[in-house]
Coordinates of C-alpha atoms in Angstrom, one line a residue:
M1420 CA 36.8 -8.0 41.6
T1421 CA 35.3 -8.3 45.1
T1422 CA 31.8 -9.6 45.7
S1423 CA 30.5 -6.2 46.7
E1424 CA 32.0 -4.6 43.5
N1425 CA 30.4 -7.3 41.4
L1426 CA 27.0 -6.7 43.0
T1427 CA 27.1 -3.0 42.2
A1428 CA 28.6 -3.3 38.7
P1429 CA 26.1 -2.2 36.0
R1430 CA 24.7 -5.0 33.9
R1431 CA 25.8 -5.4 30.3
P1432 CA 23.1 -4.2 27.9
R1433 CA 21.2 -7.0 26.2
T1434 CA 21.8 -7.2 22.5
V1435 CA 19.0 -6.8 20.0
D1436 CA 19.3 -10.4 19.0
E1437 CA 19.2 -11.6 22.6
H1438 CA 16.1 -9.6 23.5
R1439 CA 14.4 -10.7 20.2
A1440 CA 15.0 -14.3 21.1
F1441 CA 13.7 -13.8 24.6
V1442 CA 10.5 -12.1 23.5
A1443 CA 9.9 -14.9 20.9
S1444 CA 10.3 -17.5 23.6
L1445 CA 7.4 -16.1 25.6
L1446 CA 4.8 -16.8 22.9
A1447 CA 4.0 -20.5 22.3
P1448 CA 2.6 -21.6 18.9
M1449 CA -1.0 -20.7 18.6
P1450 CA -3.5 -23.6 18.6
A1451 CA -5.5 -24.5 15.5
V1452 CA -9.0 -23.1 15.0
E1453 CA -11.6 -23.8 12.3
V1454 CA -12.8 -20.8 10.4
P1455 CA -14.9 -20.2 7.3
I1456 CA -12.8 -19.8 4.2
S1457 CA -14.3 -16.3 3.7
G1458 CA -12.5 -15.3 6.9
A1459 CA -9.2 -17.1 6.3
L1460 CA -7.4 -14.6 4.2
G1461 CA -3.9 -14.0 5.5
R1462 CA -4.2 -16.8 8.1
V1463 CA -1.6 -19.6 8.4
L1464 CA -2.8 -23.1 7.5
A1465 CA -2.6 -25.4 10.6
A1466 CA -2.9 -28.7 8.8
D1467 CA -2.4 -30.2 5.4
V1468 CA -5.4 -30.0 3.1
V1469 CA -6.2 -33.3 1.2
S1470 CA -8.8 -33.1 -1.6
A1471 CA -11.7 -35.5 -1.6
V1472 CA -12.6 -34.6 -5.2
A1473 CA -11.0 -34.4 -8.6
L1474 CA -10.4 -31.1 -10.3
P1475 CA -11.9 -30.8 -12.8
P1476 CA -14.5 -33.2 -11.5
F1477 CA -15.6 -34.2 -15.0
D1478 CA -14.3 -33.8 -18.6
N1479 CA -15.3 -30.4 -19.8
S1480 CA -14.9 -28.0 -22.6
A1481 CA -12.0 -25.5 -22.5
M1482 CA -13.7 -23.4 -25.3
D1483 CA -17.0 -22.1 -26.5
G1484 CA -17.6 -24.2 -29.6
Y1485 CA -18.8 -27.6 -30.7
A1486 CA -18.1 -31.0 -29.2
V1487 CA -17.3 -33.4 -32.0
L1488 CA -15.6 -36.7 -32.8
A1489 CA -12.2 -35.6 -34.1
A1490 CA -12.4 -38.1 -37.0
D1491 CA -15.6 -36.5 -38.3
V1492 CA -13.8 -33.2 -38.9
A1493 CA -10.3 -34.4 -39.7
A1494 CA -10.5 -33.2 -43.3
A1495 CA -12.1 -29.8 -42.5
S1496 CA -10.3 -26.7 -43.7
P1497 CA -11.2 -23.2 -44.9
D1498 CA -11.2 -24.4 -48.5
S1499 CA -13.0 -27.7 -47.7
P1500 CA -15.4 -27.2 -44.7
V1501 CA -17.4 -29.9 -43.1
T1502 CA -21.1 -29.4 -42.3
L1503 CA -22.6 -31.3 -39.3
P1504 CA -26.1 -31.2 -37.8
V1505 CA -26.3 -29.8 -34.2
P1506 CA -29.0 -31.7 -32.3
E1507 CA -28.1 -30.5 -28.8
D1508 CA -26.9 -27.5 -26.9
I1509 CA -24.8 -28.1 -23.8
P1510 CA -24.5 -25.0 -21.5
A1511 CA -22.4 -25.0 -18.4
G1512 CA -24.3 -26.6 -15.6
R1513 CA -26.4 -29.0 -17.7
T1514 CA -26.5 -32.4 -16.0
D1515 CA -28.5 -34.5 -18.5
V1516 CA -25.8 -34.5 -21.2
P1517 CA -26.8 -36.7 -24.1
T1518 CA -24.3 -38.9 -26.0
L1519 CA -22.9 -37.5 -29.2
R1520 CA -23.7 -39.6 -32.2
P1521 CA -21.1 -39.9 -34.9
G1522 CA -21.5 -37.4 -37.7
T1523 CA -23.1 -34.8 -35.4
A1524 CA -21.9 -31.9 -33.2
H1525 CA -23.2 -30.5 -29.9
R1526 CA -22.9 -26.8 -29.4
I1527 CA -21.0 -26.5 -26.0
M1528 CA -20.0 -23.7 -23.7
T1529 CA -16.8 -23.3 -21.8
G1530 CA -16.9 -25.5 -18.6
A1531 CA -19.8 -27.6 -19.8
P1532 CA -19.5 -31.4 -19.5
M1533 CA -18.2 -33.2 -22.5
P1534 CA -20.8 -35.6 -24.0
A1535 CA -19.9 -39.2 -24.2
G1536 CA -18.8 -40.0 -27.8
A1537 CA -17.0 -36.7 -28.3
D1538 CA -13.3 -36.4 -28.0
A1539 CA -12.5 -32.8 -29.1
V1540 CA -14.0 -29.3 -29.3
V1541 CA -13.9 -27.1 -32.3
Q1542 CA -13.7 -23.5 -31.1
V1543 CA -16.5 -21.3 -32.3
E1544 CA -14.0 -19.1 -34.3
L1545 CA -13.4 -22.0 -36.7
T1546 CA -17.1 -22.4 -37.5
D1547 CA -20.0 -20.3 -38.8
G1548 CA -21.6 -20.4 -35.4
G1549 CA -24.6 -22.3 -36.6
V1550 CA -27.4 -23.5 -34.4
E1551 CA -29.2 -26.2 -36.4
T1552 CA -26.2 -27.1 -38.5
V1553 CA -22.6 -25.9 -38.2
V1554 CA -20.0 -25.3 -40.9
V1555 CA -16.6 -26.4 -39.6
H1556 CA -13.4 -24.8 -41.1
G1557 CA -10.8 -26.5 -38.8
H1558 CA -9.8 -29.9 -37.5
P1559 CA -8.8 -30.2 -33.9
A1560 CA -6.9 -33.2 -32.8
A1561 CA -8.4 -35.8 -30.5
G1562 CA -8.3 -34.3 -26.9
Q1563 CA -7.9 -30.7 -28.1
H1564 CA -9.7 -28.1 -26.0
V1565 CA -10.8 -30.7 -23.5
R1566 CA -10.1 -30.4 -19.8
R1567 CA -9.7 -34.0 -18.4
T1568 CA -11.0 -35.2 -15.1
G1569 CA -8.4 -34.8 -12.4
E1570 CA -5.8 -33.2 -14.6
D1571 CA -5.4 -30.4 -12.0
V1572 CA -6.1 -32.3 -8.7
T1573 CA -6.7 -36.0 -8.1
P1574 CA -8.7 -37.3 -5.2
G1575 CA -6.5 -37.9 -2.2
A1576 CA -3.9 -35.4 -3.3
T1577 CA -2.4 -32.9 -0.7
V1578 CA -3.3 -29.6 -2.3
L1579 CA -1.9 -27.3 0.5
T1580 CA 0.6 -28.0 3.3
A1581 CA 0.6 -26.7 6.8
G1582 CA 2.4 -23.4 7.2
V1583 CA 1.1 -21.9 4.0
V1584 CA -0.2 -18.3 4.3
L1585 CA -3.7 -18.3 2.7
G1586 CA -4.0 -15.7 -0.1
P1587 CA -6.7 -15.4 -2.8
P1588 CA -5.4 -18.3 -4.9
Q1589 CA -5.3 -20.6 -1.9
I1590 CA -8.8 -19.5 -0.8
G1591 CA -10.0 -20.3 -4.3
L1592 CA -8.5 -23.7 -4.2
L1593 CA -10.1 -24.5 -0.9
A1594 CA -13.5 -23.5 -2.3
A1595 CA -12.8 -25.5 -5.5
V1596 CA -12.2 -28.7 -3.6
G1597 CA -15.4 -28.1 -1.6
L1598 CA -14.2 -27.0 1.8
P1599 CA -16.4 -24.4 3.5
T1600 CA -14.0 -24.1 6.5
V1601 CA -10.3 -24.6 7.1
A1602 CA -8.0 -25.1 10.1
V1603 CA -5.7 -22.2 10.7
R1604 CA -3.5 -20.9 13.5
R1605 CA -5.5 -18.8 16.0
R1606 CA -4.6 -15.1 16.1
P1607 CA -2.8 -14.1 19.2
R1608 CA -4.9 -12.0 21.5
V1609 CA -3.1 -8.9 22.6
L1610 CA -4.1 -6.5 25.4
V1611 CA -2.6 -3.1 24.5
L1612 CA -2.1 -0.7 27.4
S1613 CA -1.0 2.9 27.2
T1614 CA 0.0 4.5 30.5
G1615 CA 0.2 8.2 31.4
S1616 CA -2.0 10.6 33.3
E1617 CA -1.1 13.2 30.7
L1618 CA -2.9 11.3 27.9
V1619 CA -6.3 12.4 26.6
E1620 CA -8.4 11.0 23.7
P1621 CA -8.0 12.6 20.3
G1622 CA -10.8 15.1 19.7
S1623 CA -10.8 16.3 23.4
A1624 CA -9.7 19.7 24.5
L1625 CA -6.1 19.7 25.7
A1626 CA -5.4 21.2 29.1
P1627 CA -1.9 22.5 29.9
G1628 CA 0.5 19.5 30.2
Q1629 CA -1.7 17.1 28.3
I1630 CA -1.1 15.4 25.0
F1631 CA -3.3 13.3 22.7
E1632 CA -2.7 9.6 23.2
S1633 CA -1.2 8.0 20.1
N1634 CA 0.7 5.0 21.2
G1635 CA -2.3 2.8 21.9
P1636 CA -4.0 3.2 18.5
M1637 CA -0.7 2.9 16.8
L1638 CA 0.3 -0.3 18.6
A1639 CA -3.2 -1.8 18.3
A1640 CA -3.0 -1.1 14.5
A1641 CA 0.5 -2.7 14.4
V1642 CA -0.8 -5.8 16.2
A1643 CA -3.7 -6.1 13.7
D1644 CA -1.3 -5.6 10.8
A1645 CA 0.9 -8.4 12.1
G1646 CA -2.1 -10.7 12.3
G1647 CA -3.1 -10.5 16.0
E1648 CA -6.3 -9.5 17.7
P1649 CA -5.8 -6.3 19.7
E1650 CA -7.8 -5.1 22.6
L1651 CA -7.0 -1.5 23.3
L1652 CA -7.2 -0.2 26.9
R1653 CA -6.5 3.5 26.8
F1654 CA -5.6 6.1 29.4
V1655 CA -4.3 4.0 32.2
P1656 CA -3.2 6.6 34.8
D1657 CA 0.2 6.7 36.5
D1658 CA -1.1 4.8 39.5
V1659 CA 0.4 1.4 40.4
E1660 CA -2.7 0.2 42.2
V1661 CA -5.0 1.1 39.3
F1662 CA -2.6 -0.5 36.9
A1663 CA -2.5 -3.7 38.9
E1664 CA -6.3 -3.8 39.2
L1665 CA -6.7 -3.4 35.4
L1666 CA -4.2 -6.2 34.8
A1667 CA -6.1 -8.5 37.2
E1668 CA -9.3 -7.7 35.4
K1669 CA -8.1 -8.0 31.8
A1670 CA -5.2 -10.4 31.8
G1671 CA -7.2 -13.6 31.6
G1672 CA -7.7 -15.0 28.1
V1673 CA -5.0 -12.9 26.4
D1674 CA -1.7 -14.3 25.0
L1675 CA 0.3 -11.0 25.3
I1676 CA 0.1 -7.9 27.4
L1677 CA 1.7 -5.1 25.5
T1678 CA 2.4 -1.8 27.3
S1679 CA 4.1 1.5 26.2
G1680 CA 5.6 4.0 28.6
G1681 CA 6.5 3.7 32.3
V1682 CA 9.7 1.7 31.9
S1683 CA 12.6 4.2 32.1
A1684 CA 14.7 5.1 35.1
G1685 CA 12.8 8.1 36.2
A1686 CA 10.1 8.6 38.9
Y1687 CA 6.5 7.6 38.2
E1688 CA 7.4 4.6 36.1
V1689 CA 4.1 2.9 36.7
V1690 CA 4.7 -0.1 34.5
K1691 CA 8.0 -1.0 36.0
D1692 CA 6.8 -0.4 39.5
A1693 CA 3.6 -2.4 39.0
L1694 CA 5.4 -5.4 37.4
A1695 CA 8.5 -5.5 39.4
G1696 CA 8.8 -8.9 41.1
R1697 CA 5.9 -10.3 39.0
G1698 CA 8.0 -12.2 36.4
V1699 CA 8.9 -9.3 34.1
E1700 CA 12.5 -8.4 33.7
F1701 CA 13.5 -4.8 32.8
V1702 CA 16.7 -4.3 30.8
R1703 CA 18.5 -2.0 28.6
V1704 CA 18.9 -3.1 25.0
A1705 CA 21.9 -1.9 22.9
M1706 CA 19.7 -0.2 20.3
Q1707 CA 18.5 3.3 19.4
P1708 CA 15.7 4.2 19.6
G1709 CA 14.2 1.9 22.2
G1710 CA 16.8 1.2 24.8
P1711 CA 14.6 0.6 27.9
Q1712 CA 12.7 -2.7 27.4
G1713 CA 10.9 -5.2 29.6
A1714 CA 9.6 -8.7 29.0
G1715 CA 8.6 -11.8 30.8
R1716 CA 5.6 -13.9 31.9
L1717 CA 3.1 -12.4 34.3
D1718 CA 3.6 -14.0 37.7
G1719 CA 5.7 -16.7 36.1
D1720 CA 2.9 -18.7 34.5
G1721 CA 0.5 -16.0 33.2
P1722 CA 0.4 -14.3 29.8
A1723 CA 3.5 -13.0 28.1
V1724 CA 4.3 -9.4 28.9
V1725 CA 6.3 -7.0 26.7
T1726 CA 6.8 -3.4 27.9
L1727 CA 7.9 -0.9 25.3
P1728 CA 9.3 2.6 25.8
G1729 CA 6.8 5.5 25.7
N1730 CA 8.3 7.8 23.0
P1731 CA 6.2 6.9 19.9
V1732 CA 9.1 6.2 17.5
S1733 CA 10.8 4.1 20.2
S1734 CA 7.6 2.2 20.8
L1735 CA 6.8 1.4 17.2
V1736 CA 10.4 0.6 16.2
S1737 CA 10.6 -1.7 19.3
F1738 CA 7.4 -3.4 18.1
E1739 CA 8.9 -4.0 14.7
V1740 CA 12.1 -5.4 16.1
F1741 CA 10.7 -7.6 18.9
V1742 CA 7.0 -8.0 18.9
R1743 CA 5.9 -8.3 15.3
P1744 CA 8.2 -11.3 14.5
A1745 CA 7.2 -13.0 17.8
L1746 CA 3.5 -12.7 17.0
R1747 CA 4.0 -14.0 13.4
A1748 CA 6.2 -16.8 14.5
A1749 CA 3.6 -17.9 17.0
M1750 CA 1.1 -18.0 14.1
G1751 CA 3.5 -20.2 12.1
H1752 CA 4.3 -17.6 9.5
P1753 CA 7.2 -19.0 7.3
H1754 CA 8.7 -15.5 7.2
P1755 CA 8.0 -13.7 10.5
M1756 CA 10.6 -10.9 9.9
R1757 CA 10.1 -7.9 7.6
P1758 CA 11.7 -8.3 4.1
V1759 CA 15.3 -7.1 4.1
V1760 CA 17.1 -5.7 1.2
S1761 CA 20.4 -3.9 0.6
A1762 CA 20.5 -0.3 -0.7
A1763 CA 23.1 2.4 -1.2
L1764 CA 22.9 5.1 1.5
G1765 CA 21.8 8.4 0.0
E1766 CA 23.7 10.5 2.6
A1767 CA 26.3 10.0 5.3
L1768 CA 25.2 8.9 8.8
V1769 CA 26.8 8.9 12.2
S1770 CA 25.7 6.4 14.8
P1771 CA 26.6 5.4 18.4
A1772 CA 29.0 2.5 17.9
E1773 CA 27.9 0.6 20.9
K1774 CA 24.2 0.4 19.7
R1775 CA 22.3 -0.9 16.7
Q1776 CA 20.5 2.0 15.3
F1777 CA 17.2 2.0 13.3
R1778 CA 16.8 5.2 11.2
R1779 CA 13.6 6.1 9.3
G1780 CA 14.0 6.0 5.6
V1781 CA 12.5 6.1 2.1
L1782 CA 13.7 3.6 -0.5
D1783 CA 14.1 4.8 -4.1
A1784 CA 13.6 1.6 -6.1
A1785 CA 14.5 3.4 -9.3
D1786 CA 18.1 3.9 -8.4
G1787 CA 18.5 1.5 -5.5
T1788 CA 19.2 4.2 -2.9
V1789 CA 17.7 4.8 0.5
H1790 CA 17.4 8.2 2.1
E1791 CA 16.8 9.1 5.7
V1792 CA 13.6 10.8 6.7
G1793 CA 13.7 13.4 9.5
A1794 CA 16.1 13.4 12.4
P1795 CA 16.8 10.3 14.6
A1796 CA 15.0 11.7 17.7
S1797 CA 12.5 9.2 19.2
H1798 CA 9.6 11.7 19.5
L1799 CA 9.5 12.7 15.8
L1800 CA 6.4 10.6 14.8
A1801 CA 5.7 12.7 11.6
S1802 CA 8.9 11.5 10.0
L1803 CA 8.1 7.9 10.9
A1804 CA 4.7 8.3 9.2
L1805 CA 6.6 9.3 6.0
A1806 CA 9.0 6.3 6.1
D1807 CA 8.6 3.1 4.1
C1808 CA 11.6 1.4 5.6
L1809 CA 14.1 1.3 8.4
I1810 CA 17.8 1.8 7.8
V1811 CA 19.8 -0.4 10.1
V1812 CA 23.3 0.7 11.3
P1813 CA 24.9 -2.2 13.1
E1814 CA 26.8 -2.2 16.3
G1815 CA 30.4 -1.4 16.0
V1816 CA 29.8 1.2 13.3
S1817 CA 30.1 4.9 14.2
A1818 CA 29.7 6.4 10.7
V1819 CA 28.5 5.2 7.3
D1820 CA 29.5 7.1 4.1
R1821 CA 27.2 8.1 1.3
G1822 CA 26.9 5.3 -1.3
V1823 CA 27.7 2.5 1.1
D1824 CA 25.3 -0.4 1.1
V1825 CA 23.2 -0.7 4.2
E1826 CA 20.6 -3.2 5.5
V1827 CA 17.0 -1.9 4.9
W1828 CA 13.8 -3.3 6.4
L1829 CA 10.8 -2.9 4.2
L1830 CA 7.8 -1.7 6.2
E1831 CA 5.2 -1.7 3.5
A1832 CA 5.8 -5.2 2.1

């Protein structure tokens, strides 16, 4: 091949895996920030948590009942009960707990401190529930129904390790060891731009040739769902100078600029025109929907930029394939990708063999089958709204028969 032929030869489309890796490389790990535990749900722990206290912090009762010396009730039974005086009540929260004298019982509530001298709790169901005296019909062993200091957590123990996603149990544990705040990975800040002079805000009157803008709210919601912090800038007109001015104004302080539209091969491709030569590479990816893509770093050292196609299905599928995993990986999520399962295809499909295809689907968990929703066209947003998964047809496959197992990405997990 001559040099001139080589210069004019079309570039090989980038594979899905290549473009995913490139997008992921643009987002560095997010720094740690300290947040109140009330706002830490779903965040990724940035550092190990070491407890300064024991859990439980003191010996306490596991039952409502009576604190006793086990030897004093060792012979108690329904046929031969033991009666003990009850000189004290110990509710949960009492701090001046008196010592138990042999031959007596203290009425005690669940979680209340065990009195010195007691080594067991008789549950109230094995007594007559007396206040001044109690008739005991059972004989707990020493240590029974007593929660010992530190049996759950000892001081100095690592209770949570960095990289854990904080759910309700983890938040509860943080509170239990006395931490009001916790170090987590910062949420990526994402500027979401939708371009198109034809776009108008939902609720407005449509003039001929106009459409309601949906990509911006959709992608902002997707960013938030992935754990990021979106800032939605809507209705950017098809004007390169205006687009560039908005970027200059808004790009500072964000981790990612996410655009939709303006990246195809036609005229008035404002995103491509505005970002050409500014560190963003525009490529075709061997996938459907979502072939035209762009990614890079603004002006070489600025924030990451990912440009998605404008058709709504292409835009959201591209987000799922490339952007969501990159955002979650930057936050340290142990599983940045959507959960993947295998399911039997409910109907035969045809697919372009040179591309990886993502079809909208509904998974039937009862029989383990997956069925396509709607047609594969990239403008059919209503069918995407009905889908709970994506059916993946890999490259090199032009047809899949009914009943064949396929890869399925779960969108609602």
